[in-house]
Amino acid sequence: PRSVTRLMDMLMDREVIRNEALLLLTYLTREAEEIQKIVVFEGAFEKIFSIIKEEGGSDGGVVVQDCLELLNNILRNNTSNQTLLRETVGFDPVTSLLKIRGISYRITQQKTINLLSALETISLLISSDSQTEP
């Protein structure tokens, strides 16, 4: 657990360290439910959305994609994390990624990937919601 805590702290470090920590956390959270819970307990939602905002939202590059992949990993098949995100952060940070800004509406391949990842996040949150209601 301490090593995961240190990795989470590295998300607020210099860019190169942050990016490597992000990749490692993404790998570690793919299937390990306990690590997913620790990551969330260490403030993952706030840190992820902070990085996404810093990197330009859906207009950002591969770092935004990595953040969304980490977010989806900690939400996928984990109803407690899904509920926590809905009740603490809410949908606003995710839905704001879907807003297309600018006059030209130029959508790059990277922006398309980021938008699809954000849609997957919303899908994870909504599908969990419908499963828990009668």
Coordinates of N, CA and C in Angstrom, one line a residue:
P1 N 0.8 -1.2 0.0 CA 0.0 0.0 0.0 C 0.8 1.3 0.0
R2 N 2.0 1.3 0.7 CA 2.8 2.5 0.7 C 3.4 2.8 -0.6
S3 N 3.7 1.8 -1.4 CA 4.3 2.1 -2.7 C 3.2 2.8 -3.6
V4 N 2.0 2.3 -3.5 CA 0.9 3.0 -4.3 C 0.7 4.4 -3.8
T5 N 0.8 4.6 -2.5 CA 0.7 6.0 -2.0 C 1.8 6.9 -2.6
R6 N 3.0 6.4 -2.6 CA 4.1 7.1 -3.2 C 3.9 7.4 -4.7
L7 N 3.4 6.4 -5.4 CA 3.1 6.6 -6.8 C 2.0 7.7 -7.0
M8 N 1.0 7.7 -6.1 CA 0.0 8.8 -6.2 C 0.6 10.1 -5.9
D9 N 1.5 10.2 -5.0 CA 2.2 11.5 -4.7 C 3.0 12.0 -5.9
M10 N 3.5 11.0 -6.7 CA 4.3 11.4 -7.9 C 3.5 12.0 -9.0
L11 N 2.1 11.8 -8.9 CA 1.3 12.5 -9.9 C 1.3 14.0 -9.8
M12 N 1.8 14.5 -8.6 CA 1.9 15.9 -8.5 C 3.4 16.4 -8.6
D13 N 4.2 15.6 -9.1 CA 5.7 15.9 -9.3 C 5.9 16.5 -10.6
R14 N 7.2 16.6 -11.0 CA 7.5 17.1 -12.3 C 6.9 16.3 -13.4
E15 N 6.7 17.0 -14.6 CA 5.9 16.4 -15.7 C 6.4 15.0 -16.1
V16 N 7.7 14.8 -16.2 CA 8.2 13.5 -16.7 C 8.0 12.4 -15.7
I17 N 8.1 12.8 -14.4 CA 7.9 11.8 -13.3 C 6.4 11.5 -13.2
R18 N 5.6 12.6 -13.3 CA 4.1 12.4 -13.3 C 3.6 11.5 -14.4
N19 N 4.2 11.7 -15.6 CA 3.7 10.9 -16.7 C 4.1 9.4 -16.6
E20 N 5.3 9.1 -16.0 CA 5.7 7.7 -15.8 C 4.9 7.1 -14.7
A21 N 4.6 7.9 -13.6 CA 3.7 7.4 -12.5 C 2.3 7.1 -13.0
L22 N 1.8 7.9 -13.9 CA 0.5 7.7 -14.5 C 0.5 6.4 -15.3
L23 N 1.5 6.2 -16.1 CA 1.5 4.9 -16.9 C 1.6 3.7 -16.0
L24 N 2.4 3.8 -14.9 CA 2.5 2.6 -14.0 C 1.2 2.4 -13.3
L25 N 0.6 3.4 -12.8 CA -0.7 3.3 -12.1 C -1.8 2.7 -13.0
T26 N -1.7 3.1 -14.3 CA -2.7 2.6 -15.2 C -2.5 1.1 -15.4
Y27 N -1.3 0.7 -15.5 CA -1.0 -0.7 -15.6 C -1.4 -1.5 -14.3
L28 N -1.1 -1.0 -13.2 CA -1.4 -1.6 -11.9 C -2.9 -1.7 -11.6
T29 N -3.7 -0.8 -12.1 CA -5.1 -0.8 -11.8 C -6.0 -1.6 -12.8
R30 N -5.4 -2.2 -13.8 CA -6.2 -2.8 -14.8 C -7.1 -3.9 -14.2
E31 N -6.5 -4.7 -13.3 CA -7.3 -5.8 -12.8 C -7.2 -6.0 -11.3
A32 N -6.5 -5.2 -10.6 CA -6.3 -5.3 -9.1 C -7.2 -4.4 -8.4
E33 N -8.3 -5.0 -7.9 CA -9.3 -4.2 -7.2 C -8.8 -3.5 -5.9
E34 N -8.0 -4.2 -5.2 CA -7.4 -3.6 -4.0 C -6.6 -2.4 -4.3
I35 N -5.8 -2.4 -5.4 CA -5.0 -1.3 -5.8 C -5.9 -0.2 -6.2
Q36 N -7.0 -0.5 -6.9 CA -8.0 0.5 -7.4 C -8.5 1.3 -6.2
K37 N -8.8 0.5 -5.1 CA -9.4 1.2 -3.9 C -8.4 2.1 -3.2
I38 N -7.1 1.6 -3.2 CA -6.1 2.5 -2.6 C -5.9 3.7 -3.4
V39 N -5.8 3.6 -4.7 CA -5.6 4.7 -5.6 C -6.8 5.8 -5.3
V40 N -8.0 5.3 -5.3 CA -9.1 6.2 -5.0 C -9.0 6.8 -3.7
F41 N -8.7 6.1 -2.7 CA -8.5 6.6 -1.3 C -7.4 7.7 -1.2
E42 N -6.4 7.6 -2.1 CA -5.3 8.6 -2.1 C -5.7 9.8 -3.0
G43 N -6.9 9.9 -3.4 CA -7.3 11.2 -4.1 C -7.2 11.1 -5.6
A44 N -7.4 9.9 -6.1 CA -7.2 9.8 -7.6 C -8.1 10.7 -8.4
F45 N -9.4 10.8 -8.0 CA -10.3 11.5 -8.9 C -9.9 13.0 -9.0
E46 N -9.6 13.6 -7.9 CA -9.1 15.0 -7.9 C -7.8 15.2 -8.7
K47 N -6.9 14.3 -8.5 CA -5.6 14.4 -9.2 C -5.7 14.2 -10.7
I48 N -6.5 13.2 -11.0 CA -6.7 12.9 -12.5 C -7.4 14.1 -13.2
F49 N -8.4 14.6 -12.6 CA -9.1 15.7 -13.2 C -8.3 17.0 -13.2
S50 N -7.4 17.1 -12.2 CA -6.5 18.3 -12.2 C -5.5 18.2 -13.3
I51 N -5.0 17.0 -13.6 CA -4.0 16.8 -14.7 C -4.7 17.0 -16.0
I52 N -5.9 16.5 -16.1 CA -6.6 16.6 -17.4 C -6.9 18.1 -17.7
K53 N -7.2 18.9 -16.7 CA -7.5 20.3 -16.9 C -6.2 21.0 -17.2
E54 N -5.1 20.7 -16.5 CA -3.8 21.3 -16.8 C -3.3 21.0 -18.2
E55 N -3.6 19.8 -18.7 CA -3.2 19.4 -20.1 C -4.1 19.8 -21.2
G56 N -5.2 20.5 -20.9 CA -6.0 21.1 -21.9 C -7.3 20.4 -22.1
G57 N -7.8 19.5 -21.2 CA -9.0 18.8 -21.4 C -9.0 17.9 -22.6
S58 N -10.1 17.8 -23.3 CA -10.2 16.8 -24.4 C -9.3 17.3 -25.5
D59 N -8.9 18.5 -25.5 CA -7.9 19.0 -26.6 C -6.5 18.6 -26.2
G60 N -6.3 18.1 -25.0 CA -5.0 17.7 -24.6 C -4.5 16.5 -25.4
G61 N -3.3 16.1 -25.1 CA -2.6 15.0 -25.8 C -2.7 13.7 -25.1
V62 N -1.7 12.9 -25.3 CA -1.7 11.5 -24.8 C -1.8 11.4 -23.3
V63 N -1.3 12.4 -22.6 CA -1.4 12.4 -21.1 C -2.9 12.4 -20.7
V64 N -3.7 13.2 -21.4 CA -5.2 13.2 -21.1 C -5.7 11.8 -21.3
Q65 N -5.3 11.2 -22.4 CA -5.8 9.8 -22.7 C -5.3 8.9 -21.6
D66 N -4.1 9.0 -21.2 CA -3.6 8.1 -20.1 C -4.4 8.3 -18.8
C67 N -4.8 9.6 -18.5 CA -5.6 9.9 -17.3 C -6.9 9.3 -17.4
L68 N -7.6 9.4 -18.6 CA -8.9 8.8 -18.8 C -8.8 7.3 -18.7
E69 N -7.7 6.7 -19.2 CA -7.6 5.2 -19.1 C -7.4 4.8 -17.6
L70 N -6.7 5.5 -16.9 CA -6.6 5.3 -15.4 C -7.9 5.4 -14.8
L71 N -8.6 6.5 -15.1 CA -10.0 6.7 -14.5 C -10.9 5.5 -14.8
N72 N -10.9 5.1 -16.1 CA -11.8 4.0 -16.5 C -11.4 2.7 -15.8
N73 N -10.1 2.5 -15.6 CA -9.6 1.3 -14.9 C -10.1 1.2 -13.5
I74 N -10.1 2.4 -12.8 CA -10.5 2.4 -11.4 C -12.1 2.4 -11.2
L75 N -12.8 2.6 -12.3 CA -14.2 2.6 -12.3 C -14.8 1.2 -12.8
R76 N -14.1 0.6 -13.7 CA -14.6 -0.6 -14.4 C -14.7 -1.7 -13.4
N77 N -15.9 -2.3 -13.3 CA -16.2 -3.4 -12.4 C -16.0 -3.1 -11.0
N78 N -16.1 -1.8 -10.6 CA -15.9 -1.5 -9.2 C -17.0 -0.5 -8.8
T79 N -18.1 -1.0 -8.3 CA -19.3 -0.2 -8.0 C -19.0 0.8 -6.9
S80 N -18.2 0.4 -5.9 CA -17.9 1.4 -4.8 C -17.2 2.6 -5.3
N81 N -16.2 2.4 -6.2 CA -15.5 3.5 -6.8 C -16.4 4.4 -7.7
Q82 N -17.3 3.7 -8.4 CA -18.3 4.4 -9.3 C -19.2 5.3 -8.4
T83 N -19.7 4.7 -7.4 CA -20.6 5.5 -6.5 C -19.8 6.7 -5.8
L84 N -18.6 6.4 -5.4 CA -17.8 7.5 -4.8 C -17.6 8.6 -5.8
L85 N -17.3 8.3 -7.0 CA -17.1 9.4 -8.0 C -18.3 10.2 -8.2
R86 N -19.5 9.5 -8.4 CA -20.7 10.2 -8.6 C -21.1 11.1 -7.4
E87 N -20.8 10.6 -6.2 CA -21.2 11.3 -5.0 C -20.2 12.4 -4.6
T88 N -19.0 12.3 -5.0 CA -18.0 13.4 -4.5 C -17.7 14.3 -5.7
V89 N -17.3 13.9 -6.8 CA -16.9 14.7 -7.9 C -18.1 15.0 -8.8
G90 N -18.9 14.0 -9.0 CA -20.1 14.2 -9.9 C -19.7 14.0 -11.3
F91 N -20.7 14.3 -12.2 CA -20.5 14.1 -13.6 C -19.9 15.3 -14.3
D92 N -19.9 16.5 -13.7 CA -19.4 17.7 -14.4 C -18.0 17.7 -15.0
P93 N -17.0 17.2 -14.2 CA -15.7 17.1 -14.8 C -15.6 16.3 -16.1
V94 N -16.4 15.2 -16.1 CA -16.4 14.3 -17.2 C -17.2 14.9 -18.4
T95 N -18.4 15.4 -18.1 CA -19.2 15.9 -19.2 C -18.6 17.2 -19.8
S96 N -17.8 17.9 -19.0 CA -17.1 19.1 -19.6 C -16.1 18.7 -20.6
L97 N -15.6 17.5 -20.6 CA -14.6 17.0 -21.6 C -15.3 16.8 -23.0
L98 N -16.6 16.7 -23.0 CA -17.4 16.4 -24.2 C -17.7 17.7 -24.9
K99 N -17.5 18.8 -24.3 CA -17.8 20.1 -25.0 C -16.7 20.4 -26.0
I100 N -17.2 20.7 -27.2 CA -16.3 21.0 -28.3 C -16.2 22.5 -28.4
R101 N -15.0 23.0 -28.3 CA -14.7 24.4 -28.2 C -14.0 24.9 -29.5
G102 N -14.1 26.1 -29.8 CA -13.4 26.7 -30.9 C -14.3 26.9 -32.1
I103 N -13.9 27.8 -33.0 CA -14.7 28.1 -34.1 C -14.6 27.0 -35.2
S104 N -13.4 26.5 -35.4 CA -13.2 25.5 -36.5 C -13.7 24.1 -36.1
Y105 N -13.9 23.8 -34.9 CA -14.3 22.5 -34.4 C -13.4 21.4 -35.0
R106 N -12.1 21.7 -35.1 CA -11.2 20.8 -35.7 C -11.0 19.6 -34.7
I107 N -11.3 18.4 -35.1 CA -11.2 17.3 -34.3 C -10.1 16.4 -34.8
T108 N -9.0 16.4 -34.0 CA -7.8 15.5 -34.3 C -8.1 14.1 -33.9
Q109 N -7.2 13.2 -34.3 CA -7.3 11.8 -33.9 C -7.2 11.7 -32.4
Q110 N -6.3 12.5 -31.8 CA -6.1 12.4 -30.4 C -7.3 12.9 -29.6
K111 N -7.9 14.0 -30.1 CA -9.1 14.5 -29.5 C -10.3 13.4 -29.6
T112 N -10.3 12.8 -30.7 CA -11.3 11.7 -30.9 C -11.1 10.6 -29.9
I113 N -9.9 10.2 -29.7 CA -9.6 9.2 -28.6 C -10.0 9.7 -27.3
N114 N -9.7 10.9 -26.9 CA -10.0 11.5 -25.6 C -11.5 11.6 -25.4
L115 N -12.2 12.0 -26.5 CA -13.7 12.0 -26.4 C -14.3 10.7 -26.2
L116 N -13.8 9.7 -26.9 CA -14.3 8.3 -26.8 C -14.0 7.7 -25.4
S117 N -12.9 8.1 -24.8 CA -12.5 7.6 -23.5 C -13.5 8.3 -22.4
A118 N -13.8 9.6 -22.6 CA -14.7 10.3 -21.7 C -16.1 9.7 -21.8
L119 N -16.5 9.3 -23.0 CA -17.8 8.6 -23.2 C -17.8 7.3 -22.5
E120 N -16.7 6.5 -22.6 CA -16.6 5.3 -21.8 C -16.7 5.5 -20.3
T121 N -16.1 6.6 -19.8 CA -16.3 6.9 -18.4 C -17.7 7.1 -18.0
I122 N -18.4 7.9 -18.8 CA -19.9 8.1 -18.6 C -20.6 6.9 -18.7
S123 N -20.3 6.0 -19.6 CA -21.0 4.7 -19.8 C -20.8 3.9 -18.5
L124 N -19.6 3.8 -18.0 CA -19.3 3.1 -16.8 C -20.1 3.6 -15.6
L125 N -20.3 4.9 -15.5 CA -21.0 5.5 -14.4 C -22.5 5.3 -14.6
I126 N -23.0 5.4 -15.8 CA -24.5 5.2 -16.0 C -24.9 3.8 -15.9
S127 N -24.1 2.9 -16.5 CA -24.5 1.4 -16.5 C -24.5 0.9 -15.1
S128 N -23.6 1.4 -14.2 CA -23.6 1.0 -12.8 C -24.8 1.5 -12.1
D129 N -25.2 2.7 -12.5 CA -26.4 3.4 -11.9 C -27.7 2.6 -12.2
S130 N -27.8 2.1 -13.4 CA -29.0 1.4 -13.8 C -29.0 0.0 -13.2
Q131 N -27.9 -0.5 -12.9 CA -27.9 -1.9 -12.3 C -28.3 -1.8 -10.8
T132 N -28.0 -0.7 -10.2 CA -28.3 -0.6 -8.7 C -29.8 -0.2 -8.5
E133 N -30.4 0.4 -9.5 CA -31.8 0.8 -9.3 C -32.8 -0.3 -9.7
P134 N -33.9 -0.4 -9.1 CA -34.9 -1.4 -9.5 C -35.6 -1.1 -10.8

